[in-house]
Structures are given as C-alpha cells and as structure tokens.
mmCIF file of C-alpha atoms and ligand atoms in Angstrom:
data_model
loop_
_atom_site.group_PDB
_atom_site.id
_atom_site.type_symbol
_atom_site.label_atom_id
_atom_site.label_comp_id
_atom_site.label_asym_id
_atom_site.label_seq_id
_atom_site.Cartn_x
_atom_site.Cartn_y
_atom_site.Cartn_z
ATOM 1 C CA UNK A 51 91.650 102.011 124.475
ATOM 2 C CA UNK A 52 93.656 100.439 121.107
ATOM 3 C CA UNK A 53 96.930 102.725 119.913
ATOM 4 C CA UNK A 54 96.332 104.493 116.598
ATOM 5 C CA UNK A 55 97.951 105.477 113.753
ATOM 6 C CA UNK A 56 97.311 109.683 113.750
ATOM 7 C CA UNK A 57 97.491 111.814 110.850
ATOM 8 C CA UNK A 58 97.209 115.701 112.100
ATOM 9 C CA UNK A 59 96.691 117.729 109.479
ATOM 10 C CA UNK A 60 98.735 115.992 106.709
ATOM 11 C CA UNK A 61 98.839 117.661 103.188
ATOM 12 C CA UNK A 62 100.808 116.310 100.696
ATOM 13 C CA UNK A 63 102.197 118.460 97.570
ATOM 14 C CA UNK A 64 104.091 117.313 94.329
ATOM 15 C CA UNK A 65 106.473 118.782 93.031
ATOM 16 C CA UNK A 66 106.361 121.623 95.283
ATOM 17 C CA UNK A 67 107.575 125.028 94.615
ATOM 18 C CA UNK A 68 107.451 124.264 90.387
ATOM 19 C CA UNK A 69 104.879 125.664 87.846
ATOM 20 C CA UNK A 70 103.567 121.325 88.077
ATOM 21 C CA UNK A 71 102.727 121.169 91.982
ATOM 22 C CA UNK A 72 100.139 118.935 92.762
ATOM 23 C CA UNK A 73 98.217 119.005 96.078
ATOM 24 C CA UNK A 74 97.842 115.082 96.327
ATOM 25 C CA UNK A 75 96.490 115.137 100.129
ATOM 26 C CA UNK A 76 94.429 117.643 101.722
ATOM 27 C CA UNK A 77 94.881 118.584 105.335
ATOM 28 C CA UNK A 78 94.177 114.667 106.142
ATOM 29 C CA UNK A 79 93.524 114.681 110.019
ATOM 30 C CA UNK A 80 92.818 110.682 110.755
ATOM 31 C CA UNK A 81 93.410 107.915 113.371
ATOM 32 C CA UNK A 82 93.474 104.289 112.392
ATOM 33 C CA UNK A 83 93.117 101.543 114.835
ATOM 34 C CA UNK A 84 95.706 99.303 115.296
ATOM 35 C CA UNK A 85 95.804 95.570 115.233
ATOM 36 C CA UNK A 86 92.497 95.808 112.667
ATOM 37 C CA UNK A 87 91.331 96.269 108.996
ATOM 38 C CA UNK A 88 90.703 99.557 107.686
ATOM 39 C CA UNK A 89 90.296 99.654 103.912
ATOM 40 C CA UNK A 90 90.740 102.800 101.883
ATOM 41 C CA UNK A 91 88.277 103.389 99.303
ATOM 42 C CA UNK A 92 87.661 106.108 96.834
ATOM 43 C CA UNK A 93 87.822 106.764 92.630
ATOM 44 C CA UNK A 94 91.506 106.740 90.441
ATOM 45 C CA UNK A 95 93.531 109.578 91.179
ATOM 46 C CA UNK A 96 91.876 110.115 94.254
ATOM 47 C CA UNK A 97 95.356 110.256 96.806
ATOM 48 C CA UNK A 98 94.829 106.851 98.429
ATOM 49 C CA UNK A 99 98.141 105.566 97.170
ATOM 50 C CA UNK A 100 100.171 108.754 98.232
ATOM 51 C CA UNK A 101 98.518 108.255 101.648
ATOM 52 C CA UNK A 102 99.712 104.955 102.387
ATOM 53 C CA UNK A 103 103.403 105.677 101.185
ATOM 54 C CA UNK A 104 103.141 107.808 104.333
ATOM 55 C CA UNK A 105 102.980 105.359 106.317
ATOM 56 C CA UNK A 106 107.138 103.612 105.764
ATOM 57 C CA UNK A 107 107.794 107.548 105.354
ATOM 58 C CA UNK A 108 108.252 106.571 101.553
ATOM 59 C CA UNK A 109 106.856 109.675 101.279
ATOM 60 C CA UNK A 110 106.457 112.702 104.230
ATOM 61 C CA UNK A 111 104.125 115.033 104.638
ATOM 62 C CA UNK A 112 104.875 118.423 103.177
ATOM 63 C CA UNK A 113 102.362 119.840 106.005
ATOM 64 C CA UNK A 114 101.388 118.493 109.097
ATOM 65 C CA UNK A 115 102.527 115.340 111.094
ATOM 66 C CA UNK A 116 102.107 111.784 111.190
ATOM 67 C CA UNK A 117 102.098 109.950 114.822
ATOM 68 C CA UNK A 118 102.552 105.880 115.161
ATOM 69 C CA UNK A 119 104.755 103.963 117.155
ATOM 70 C CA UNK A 120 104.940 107.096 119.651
ATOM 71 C CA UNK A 121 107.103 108.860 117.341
ATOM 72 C CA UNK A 122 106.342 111.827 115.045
ATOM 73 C CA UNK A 123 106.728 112.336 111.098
ATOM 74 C CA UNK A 124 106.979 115.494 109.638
ATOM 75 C CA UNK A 125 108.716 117.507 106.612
ATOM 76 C CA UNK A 126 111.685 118.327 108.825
ATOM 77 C CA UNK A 127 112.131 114.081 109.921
ATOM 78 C CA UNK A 128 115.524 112.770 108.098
ATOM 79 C CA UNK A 129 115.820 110.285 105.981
ATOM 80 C CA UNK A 130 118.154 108.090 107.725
ATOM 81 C CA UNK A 131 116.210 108.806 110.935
ATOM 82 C CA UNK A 132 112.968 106.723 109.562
ATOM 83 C CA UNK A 133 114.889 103.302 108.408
ATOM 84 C CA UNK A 134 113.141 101.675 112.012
ATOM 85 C CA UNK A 135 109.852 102.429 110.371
ATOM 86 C CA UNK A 136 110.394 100.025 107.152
ATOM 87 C CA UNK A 137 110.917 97.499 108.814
ATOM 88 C CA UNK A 138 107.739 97.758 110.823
ATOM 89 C CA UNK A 139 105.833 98.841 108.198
ATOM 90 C CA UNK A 140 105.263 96.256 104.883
ATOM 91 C CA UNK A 141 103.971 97.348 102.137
ATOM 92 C CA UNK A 142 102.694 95.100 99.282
ATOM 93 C CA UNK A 143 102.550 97.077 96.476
ATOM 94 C CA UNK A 144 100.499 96.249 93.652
ATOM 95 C CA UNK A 145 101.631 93.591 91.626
ATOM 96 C CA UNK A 146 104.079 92.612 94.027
ATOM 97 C CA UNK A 147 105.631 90.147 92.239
ATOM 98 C CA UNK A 148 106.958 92.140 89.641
ATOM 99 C CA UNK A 149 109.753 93.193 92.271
ATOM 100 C CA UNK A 150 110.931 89.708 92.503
ATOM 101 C CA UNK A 151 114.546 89.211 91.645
ATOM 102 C CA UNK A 152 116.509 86.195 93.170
ATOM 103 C CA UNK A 153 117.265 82.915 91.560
ATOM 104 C CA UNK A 154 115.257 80.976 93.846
ATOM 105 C CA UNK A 155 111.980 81.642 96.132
ATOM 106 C CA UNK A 156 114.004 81.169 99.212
ATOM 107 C CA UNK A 157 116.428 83.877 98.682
ATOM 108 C CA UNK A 158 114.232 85.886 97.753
ATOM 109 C CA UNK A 159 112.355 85.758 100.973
ATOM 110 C CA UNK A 160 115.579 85.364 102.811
ATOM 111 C CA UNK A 161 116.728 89.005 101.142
ATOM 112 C CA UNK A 162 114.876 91.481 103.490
ATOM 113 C CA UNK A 163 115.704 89.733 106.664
ATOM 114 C CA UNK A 164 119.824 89.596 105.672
ATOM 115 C CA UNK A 165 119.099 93.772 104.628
ATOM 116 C CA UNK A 166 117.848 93.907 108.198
ATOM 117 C CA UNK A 167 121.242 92.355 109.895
ATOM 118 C CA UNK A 168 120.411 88.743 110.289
ATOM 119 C CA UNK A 169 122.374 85.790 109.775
ATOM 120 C CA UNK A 170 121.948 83.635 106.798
ATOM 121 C CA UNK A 171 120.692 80.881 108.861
ATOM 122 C CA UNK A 172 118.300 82.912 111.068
ATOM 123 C CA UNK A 173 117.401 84.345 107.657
ATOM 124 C CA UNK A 174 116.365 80.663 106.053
ATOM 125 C CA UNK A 175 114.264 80.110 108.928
ATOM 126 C CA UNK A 176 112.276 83.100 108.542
ATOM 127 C CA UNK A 177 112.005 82.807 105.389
ATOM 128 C CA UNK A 178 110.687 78.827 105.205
ATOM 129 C CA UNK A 179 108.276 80.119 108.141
ATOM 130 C CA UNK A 180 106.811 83.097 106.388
ATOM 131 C CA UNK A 181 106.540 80.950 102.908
ATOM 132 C CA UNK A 182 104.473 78.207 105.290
ATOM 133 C CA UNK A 183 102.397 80.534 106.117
ATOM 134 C CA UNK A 184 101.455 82.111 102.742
ATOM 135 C CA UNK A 185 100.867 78.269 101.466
ATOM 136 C CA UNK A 186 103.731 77.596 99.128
ATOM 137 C CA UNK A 187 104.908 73.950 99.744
ATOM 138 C CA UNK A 188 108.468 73.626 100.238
ATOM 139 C CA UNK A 189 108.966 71.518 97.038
ATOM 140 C CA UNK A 190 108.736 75.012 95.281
ATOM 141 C CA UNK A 191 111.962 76.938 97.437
ATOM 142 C CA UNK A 192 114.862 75.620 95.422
ATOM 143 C CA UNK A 193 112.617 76.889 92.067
ATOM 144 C CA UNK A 194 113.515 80.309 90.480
ATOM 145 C CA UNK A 195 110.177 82.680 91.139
ATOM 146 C CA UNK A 196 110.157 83.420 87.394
ATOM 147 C CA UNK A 197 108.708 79.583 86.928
ATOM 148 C CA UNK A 198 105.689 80.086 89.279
ATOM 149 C CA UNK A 199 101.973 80.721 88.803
ATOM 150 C CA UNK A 200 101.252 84.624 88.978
ATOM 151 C CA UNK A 201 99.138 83.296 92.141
ATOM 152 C CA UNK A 202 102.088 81.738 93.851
ATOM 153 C CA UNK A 203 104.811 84.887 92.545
ATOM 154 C CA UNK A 204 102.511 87.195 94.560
ATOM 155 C CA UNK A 205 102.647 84.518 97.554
ATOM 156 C CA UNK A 206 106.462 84.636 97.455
ATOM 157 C CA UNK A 207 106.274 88.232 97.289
ATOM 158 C CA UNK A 208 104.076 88.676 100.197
ATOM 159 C CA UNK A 209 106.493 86.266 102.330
ATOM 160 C CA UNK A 210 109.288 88.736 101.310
ATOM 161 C CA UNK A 211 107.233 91.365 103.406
ATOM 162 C CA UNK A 212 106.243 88.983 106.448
ATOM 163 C CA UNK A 213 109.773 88.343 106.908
ATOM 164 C CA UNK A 214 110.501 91.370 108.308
ATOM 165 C CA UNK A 215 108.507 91.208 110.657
ATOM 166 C CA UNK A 216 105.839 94.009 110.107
ATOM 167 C CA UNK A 217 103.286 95.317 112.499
ATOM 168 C CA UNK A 218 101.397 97.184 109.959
ATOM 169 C CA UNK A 219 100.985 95.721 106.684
ATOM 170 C CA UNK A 220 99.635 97.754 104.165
ATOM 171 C CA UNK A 221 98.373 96.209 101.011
ATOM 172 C CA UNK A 222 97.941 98.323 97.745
ATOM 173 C CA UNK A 223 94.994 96.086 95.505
ATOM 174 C CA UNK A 224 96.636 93.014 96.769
ATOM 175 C CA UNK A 225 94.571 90.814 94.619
ATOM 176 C CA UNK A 226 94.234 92.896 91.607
ATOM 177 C CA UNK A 227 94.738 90.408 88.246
ATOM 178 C CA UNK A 228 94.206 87.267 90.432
ATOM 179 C CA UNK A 229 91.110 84.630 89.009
ATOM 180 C CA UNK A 230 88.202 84.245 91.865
ATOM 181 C CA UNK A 231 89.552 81.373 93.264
ATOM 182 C CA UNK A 232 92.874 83.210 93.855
ATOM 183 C CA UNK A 233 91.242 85.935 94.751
ATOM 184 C CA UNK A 234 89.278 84.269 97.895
ATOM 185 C CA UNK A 235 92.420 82.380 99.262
ATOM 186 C CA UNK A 236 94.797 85.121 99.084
ATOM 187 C CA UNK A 237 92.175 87.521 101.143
ATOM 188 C CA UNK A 238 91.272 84.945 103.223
ATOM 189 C CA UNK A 239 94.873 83.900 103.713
ATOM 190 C CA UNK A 240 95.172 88.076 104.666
ATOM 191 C CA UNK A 241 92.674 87.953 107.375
ATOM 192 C CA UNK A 242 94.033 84.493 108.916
ATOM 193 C CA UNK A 243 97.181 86.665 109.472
ATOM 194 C CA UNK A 244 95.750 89.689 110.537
ATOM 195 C CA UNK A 245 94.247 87.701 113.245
ATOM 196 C CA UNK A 246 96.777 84.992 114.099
ATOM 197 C CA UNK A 247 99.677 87.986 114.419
ATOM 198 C CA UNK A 248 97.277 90.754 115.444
ATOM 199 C CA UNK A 249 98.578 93.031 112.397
ATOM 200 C CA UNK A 250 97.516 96.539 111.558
ATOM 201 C CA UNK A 251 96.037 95.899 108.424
ATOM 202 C CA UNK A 252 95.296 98.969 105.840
ATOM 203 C CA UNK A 253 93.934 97.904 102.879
ATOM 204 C CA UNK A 254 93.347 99.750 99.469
ATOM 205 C CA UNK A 255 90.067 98.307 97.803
ATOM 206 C CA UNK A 256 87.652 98.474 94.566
ATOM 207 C CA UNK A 257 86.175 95.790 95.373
ATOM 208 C CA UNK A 258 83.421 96.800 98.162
ATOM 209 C CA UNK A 259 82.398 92.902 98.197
ATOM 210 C CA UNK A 260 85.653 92.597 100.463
ATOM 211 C CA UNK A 261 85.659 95.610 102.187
ATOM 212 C CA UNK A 262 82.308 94.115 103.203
ATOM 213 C CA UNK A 263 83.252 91.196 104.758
ATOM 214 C CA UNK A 264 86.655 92.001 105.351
ATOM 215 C CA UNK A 265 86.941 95.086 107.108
ATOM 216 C CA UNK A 266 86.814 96.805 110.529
ATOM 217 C CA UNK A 267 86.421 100.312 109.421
ATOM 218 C CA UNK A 268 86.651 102.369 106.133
ATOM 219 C CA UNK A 269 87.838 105.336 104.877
ATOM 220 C CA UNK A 270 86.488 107.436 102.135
ATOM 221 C CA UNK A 271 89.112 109.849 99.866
ATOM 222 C CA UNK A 272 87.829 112.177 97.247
ATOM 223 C CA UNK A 273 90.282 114.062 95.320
ATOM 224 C CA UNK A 274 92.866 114.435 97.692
ATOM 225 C CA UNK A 275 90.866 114.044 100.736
ATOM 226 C CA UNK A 276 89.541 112.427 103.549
ATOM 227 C CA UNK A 277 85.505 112.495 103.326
ATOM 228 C CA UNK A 278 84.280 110.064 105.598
ATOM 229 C CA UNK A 279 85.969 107.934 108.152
ATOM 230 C CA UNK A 280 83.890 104.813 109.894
ATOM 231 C CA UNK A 281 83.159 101.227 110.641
ATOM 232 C CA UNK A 282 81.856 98.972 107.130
ATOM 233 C CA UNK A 283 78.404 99.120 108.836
ATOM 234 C CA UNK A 284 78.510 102.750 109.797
ATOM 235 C CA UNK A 285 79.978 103.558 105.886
ATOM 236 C CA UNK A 286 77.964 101.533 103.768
ATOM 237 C CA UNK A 287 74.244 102.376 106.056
ATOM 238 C CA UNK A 288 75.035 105.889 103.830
ATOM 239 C CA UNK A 289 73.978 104.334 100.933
ATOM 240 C CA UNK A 290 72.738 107.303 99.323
ATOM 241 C CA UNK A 291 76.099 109.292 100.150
ATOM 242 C CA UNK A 292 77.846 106.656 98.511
ATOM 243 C CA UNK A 293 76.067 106.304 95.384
ATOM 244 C CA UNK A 294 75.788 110.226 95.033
ATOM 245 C CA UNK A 295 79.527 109.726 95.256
ATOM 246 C CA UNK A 296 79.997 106.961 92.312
ATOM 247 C CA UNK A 297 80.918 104.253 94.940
ATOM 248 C CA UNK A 298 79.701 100.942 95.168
ATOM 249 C CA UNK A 299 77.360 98.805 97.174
ATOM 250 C CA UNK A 300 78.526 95.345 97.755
ATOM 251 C CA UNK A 301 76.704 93.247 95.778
ATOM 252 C CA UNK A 302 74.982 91.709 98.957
ATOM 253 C CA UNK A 303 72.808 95.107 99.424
ATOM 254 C CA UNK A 304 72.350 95.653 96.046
ATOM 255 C CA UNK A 305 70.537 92.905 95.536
ATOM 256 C CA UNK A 306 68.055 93.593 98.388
ATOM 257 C CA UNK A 307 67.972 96.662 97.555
ATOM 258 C CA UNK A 308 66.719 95.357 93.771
ATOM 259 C CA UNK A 309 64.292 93.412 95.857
ATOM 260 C CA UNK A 310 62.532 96.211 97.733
ATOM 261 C CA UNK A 311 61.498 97.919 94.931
ATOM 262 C CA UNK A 312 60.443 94.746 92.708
ATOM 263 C CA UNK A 313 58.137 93.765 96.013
ATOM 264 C CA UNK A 314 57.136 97.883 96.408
ATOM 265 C CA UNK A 315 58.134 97.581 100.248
ATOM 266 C CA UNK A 316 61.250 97.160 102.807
ATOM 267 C CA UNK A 317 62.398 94.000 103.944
ATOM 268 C CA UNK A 318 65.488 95.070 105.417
ATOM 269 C CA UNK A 319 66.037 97.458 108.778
ATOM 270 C CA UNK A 320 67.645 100.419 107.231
ATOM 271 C CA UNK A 321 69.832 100.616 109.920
ATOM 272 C CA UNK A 322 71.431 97.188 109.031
ATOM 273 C CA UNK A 323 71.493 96.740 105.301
ATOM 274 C CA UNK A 324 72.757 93.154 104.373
ATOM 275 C CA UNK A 325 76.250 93.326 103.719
ATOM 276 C CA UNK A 326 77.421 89.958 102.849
ATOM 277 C CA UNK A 327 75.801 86.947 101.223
ATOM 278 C CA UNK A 328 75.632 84.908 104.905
ATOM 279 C CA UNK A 329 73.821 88.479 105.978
ATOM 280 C CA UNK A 330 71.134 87.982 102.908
ATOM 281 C CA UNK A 331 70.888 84.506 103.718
ATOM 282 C CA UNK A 332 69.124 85.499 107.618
ATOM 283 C CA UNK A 333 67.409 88.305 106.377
ATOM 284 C CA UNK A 334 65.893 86.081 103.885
ATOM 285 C CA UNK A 335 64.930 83.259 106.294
ATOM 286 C CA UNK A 336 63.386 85.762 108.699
ATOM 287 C CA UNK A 337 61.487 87.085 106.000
ATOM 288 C CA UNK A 338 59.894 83.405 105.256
ATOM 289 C CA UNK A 339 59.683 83.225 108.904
ATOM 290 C CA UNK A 340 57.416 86.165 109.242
ATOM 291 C CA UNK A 341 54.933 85.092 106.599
ATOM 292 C CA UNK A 342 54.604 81.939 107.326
ATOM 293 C CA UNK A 343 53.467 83.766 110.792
ATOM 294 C CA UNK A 344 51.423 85.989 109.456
ATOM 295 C CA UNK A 345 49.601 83.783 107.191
ATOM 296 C CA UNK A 346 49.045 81.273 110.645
ATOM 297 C CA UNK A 347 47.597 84.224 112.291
ATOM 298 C CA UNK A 348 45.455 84.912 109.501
ATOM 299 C CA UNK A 349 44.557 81.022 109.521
ATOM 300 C CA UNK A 350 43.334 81.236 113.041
ATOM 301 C CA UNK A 351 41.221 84.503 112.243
HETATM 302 N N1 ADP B 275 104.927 111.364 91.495
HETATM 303 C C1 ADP B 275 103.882 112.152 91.219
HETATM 304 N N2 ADP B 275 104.053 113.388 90.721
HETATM 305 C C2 ADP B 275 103.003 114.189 90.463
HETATM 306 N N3 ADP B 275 101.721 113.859 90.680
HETATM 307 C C3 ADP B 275 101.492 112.644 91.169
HETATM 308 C C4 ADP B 275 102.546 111.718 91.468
HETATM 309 N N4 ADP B 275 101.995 110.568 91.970
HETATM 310 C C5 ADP B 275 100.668 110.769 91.963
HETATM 311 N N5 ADP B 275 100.353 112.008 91.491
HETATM 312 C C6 ADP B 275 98.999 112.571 91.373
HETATM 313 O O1 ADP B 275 98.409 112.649 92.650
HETATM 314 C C7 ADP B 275 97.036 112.271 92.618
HETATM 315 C C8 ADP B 275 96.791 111.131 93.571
HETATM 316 O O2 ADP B 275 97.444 109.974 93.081
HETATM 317 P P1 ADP B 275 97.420 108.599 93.850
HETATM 318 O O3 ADP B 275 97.775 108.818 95.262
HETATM 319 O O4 ADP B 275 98.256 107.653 93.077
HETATM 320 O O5 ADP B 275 95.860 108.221 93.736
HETATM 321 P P2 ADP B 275 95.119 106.799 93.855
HETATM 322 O O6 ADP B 275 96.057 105.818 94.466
HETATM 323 O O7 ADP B 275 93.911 107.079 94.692
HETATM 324 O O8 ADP B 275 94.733 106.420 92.471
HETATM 325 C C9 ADP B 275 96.736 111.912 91.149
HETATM 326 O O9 ADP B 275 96.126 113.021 90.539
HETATM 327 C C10 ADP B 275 98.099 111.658 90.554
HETATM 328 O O10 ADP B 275 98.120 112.003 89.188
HETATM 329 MG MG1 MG B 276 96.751 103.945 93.750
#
C-alpha cells in the first residue's frame, strides 16, 4: 500500500491564550497519498492555507500530531529539530514571484541549494536543470528576474523550489493572475513533474475545471474543517452536497447537467458525471450512437 501523509487529530489555534484566538483547524484527522495529486478545496477563510503551512512545520499543530516521512509533528517538536522537513517539503506560495530577490535568474535558483550546503558549482547545475525543466531557455539566466514576464517570474520561482529537491510540493493557487494560455502550460508543466519525479503533489484550487482533470483525490474544508475527503470522481458524483455547499461543478458537468433538463431526461450515468471536456466529448458520441440505433430498430419495425 502507498505511504501517507497523516494528520491525527490536528487543531490549529491563533493567537492562543489572548482575548483574539482563532480556531483555524478543527480536529483535522486525514491521510494523503503520496506520490499523487490531492487538491484542497473549500470557500475564503476556510483554513486551507493554515493546513498546508503544516506541512514544512511553518506552522505546528497546537493539538494533535502530524505523521510523514516516519517522523511525528506536534506542539512540543523544536524548531531547529524540523529544518530536514523544508527541504523536503516546497512550497509555492501564491504569487511566488514576488519573493524573488537576486540580480539574475540563476542565482536566484542557485540560492536554496547553497542555503542547503552545496557548492556553488553543484549549485549552478541544479539550478540550470530545474530552470530546463520549468521551460525558461537559458538565454534568460544571466537576466535580472525583475525584467521577465509575470509568466516566466513565477517559472523562476518555481525552479527556486525544485532545486531543493522536494518530495512533496505543495502549491498555494499556483496559477492565480496567469492569462489561459499561462494558465494551461504552467498546470500542465505541474503534472509532467508530478509524474516524471513521482512528487507528492497538494494542491490548493478554485478552479474545479483543474481539480477535474488534474487531480487524484480531493479534500473538502469548511470553516476550519475537514468535511469530505475522496477521489475527483468520488467528490464531485455529490453534486448536490457540493452545490448545497456553494462549491462548484466543473464546467464539463455543468453543462450536461444544463442539458438534461433542456431535453427533460438523463443522458449521463449518475454514477459517472462527465468531468472533463474529452469526458463530454464520449458521452456525447454514445449518445448519437444510441439513436442512431434506436431509430434503425425502429426502421426495421
Ligand atoms: N496569522 C493569523 N492570525 C489570526 N488569524 C488568522 C491568521 N491567519 C489566518 N487567520 C484566520 O484563520 C482562518 C483561516 O485562514 P486561512 O487558512 O488563510 O484560510 P484559506 O486559505 O482557506 O482562505 C481565517 O478566518 C483567517 O482570518
Ligand atoms: Mg489561502
């Protein structure tokens, strides 16, 4: 059976013990598989960002405990004793690149590998590698970051992360502000890793169109916390639950559920609601399909 990441019982409090405490996370108990996508969906202010600064111990519980890497997190862990976990743990926050700082794109990607002890050349090579990777061509690494596309700043900022390494990577609205086009390459360019490096990828979402297609499982919070933990399928079959919740459809079952009532009858197997436009596309063809065989029959009559 895959590892997982375990939450037990994990409550999280700010400001604790003043007249402002703020129970952020509520007794989350949770296990994420590793080396997949689980996105984290749920309204503003709901605790999904305080969860995932769990997971580099940015943040500890104030209850409970936190297993991964067959070590334990809790209130009592020490500061100093969690550094190990940064490093396997990247984080893109949102806007990432607003954290960049060096006077050229290679440095900057070179910066968390030299903070982690290597050399300056081992450091380059990272660094060129993990900039390959997220598509920047080299004639852009001498180039301050400041004088890039907010596209390619986020690019350089996400190398910054892949060159240390990670084994989770945990991305906060990684493609808030980006134009479609951006949009598409830089998730596609996140699943292309997740797969090629078998990553632990958690993923923080608005956008259920990519938790759709993107996405092994998904994980519901509502003020603080966890209300429903499952694969996309599993999740988004509750349609109901969802909307009585505010949340979105993707736009895939939306439409056919627009569909079904304009035709006053059910095209789709409500066990398998269409959940991307390639999943419209066959339930649309084998919806021709069984006219055209039906009207045959009827021809034959
Ligand atoms: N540093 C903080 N101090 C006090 N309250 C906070 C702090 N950070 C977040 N909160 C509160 O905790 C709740 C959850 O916030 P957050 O985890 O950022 O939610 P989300 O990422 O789902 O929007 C919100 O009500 C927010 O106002
Ligand atoms: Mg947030």
């Amino acid at each position: 059976m895959a590892e997982s990441i375990v939450f037990d019982n994990v409550s999280h409090v700010y400001n604790q013990g003043t007249p402002f405490a703020f129970h952020a996370l509520k007794d989350v108990t949770v296990s994420i598989p590793e080396r997949q996508i689980t996105a984290i969906v749920g309204h503003t202010g709901s605790g999904k960002s305080t969860f995932i600064q769990h997971l580099n111990a940015l943040m500890r519980p104030t209850h409970g405990k936190i297993h991964l890497f067959g070590e334990t997190i809790t209130a009592d862990s020490k500061h100093d004793s969690l550094k190990w976990l940064r490093k396997k743990v990247g984080m893109v926050f949102q806007f990432p690149e607003s954290q960049l700082f060096e006077e050229t794109v290679l440095k900057d990607v070179m910066f968390g590998p030299l903070n982690f002890g290597m050399n300056e050349e081992q450091a380059e090579q990272i660094a060129r590698e993990k900039l390959r990777l997220v598509g920047l061509a080299p004639e852009f690494y001498e180039r301050s970051p400041f004088e890039l596309s907010g596209g390619q700043m986020r690019r350089v900022a996400i190398a910054g992360v892949l060159a240390q390494e990670p084994e989770v990577l945990v991305l906060d609205e990684p493609t808030a502000g980006l134009d479609p086009y951006g949009h598409d390459q830089m998730m596609r360019m996140f699943v292309d890793l997740q797969k090629q490096q078998q990553l632990t990828v958690i993923m923080v979402s608005h956008q259920m169109d990519d938790v759709a297609a993107y996405a092994d499982h998904v994980m519901v919070f509502e003020r603080g916390e966890k209300v429903k933990m499952g694969t996309t399928r599993d999740i988004f079959n509750h349609s109901q639950w969802l909307k009585d919740k505010q949340l979105e459809l993707p736009h895939a079952a939306t439409f056919i559920q627009k569909l079904e009532t304009a035709l006053g009858r059910s095209i789709s197997n409500a066990e398998a609601i269409p959940l991307t436009v390639e999943e419209v596309g066959q339930l649309l063809i084998r919806e021709k399909q069984r006219i055209e065989d039906w009207n045959e029959g009827e021809g034959n009559v």
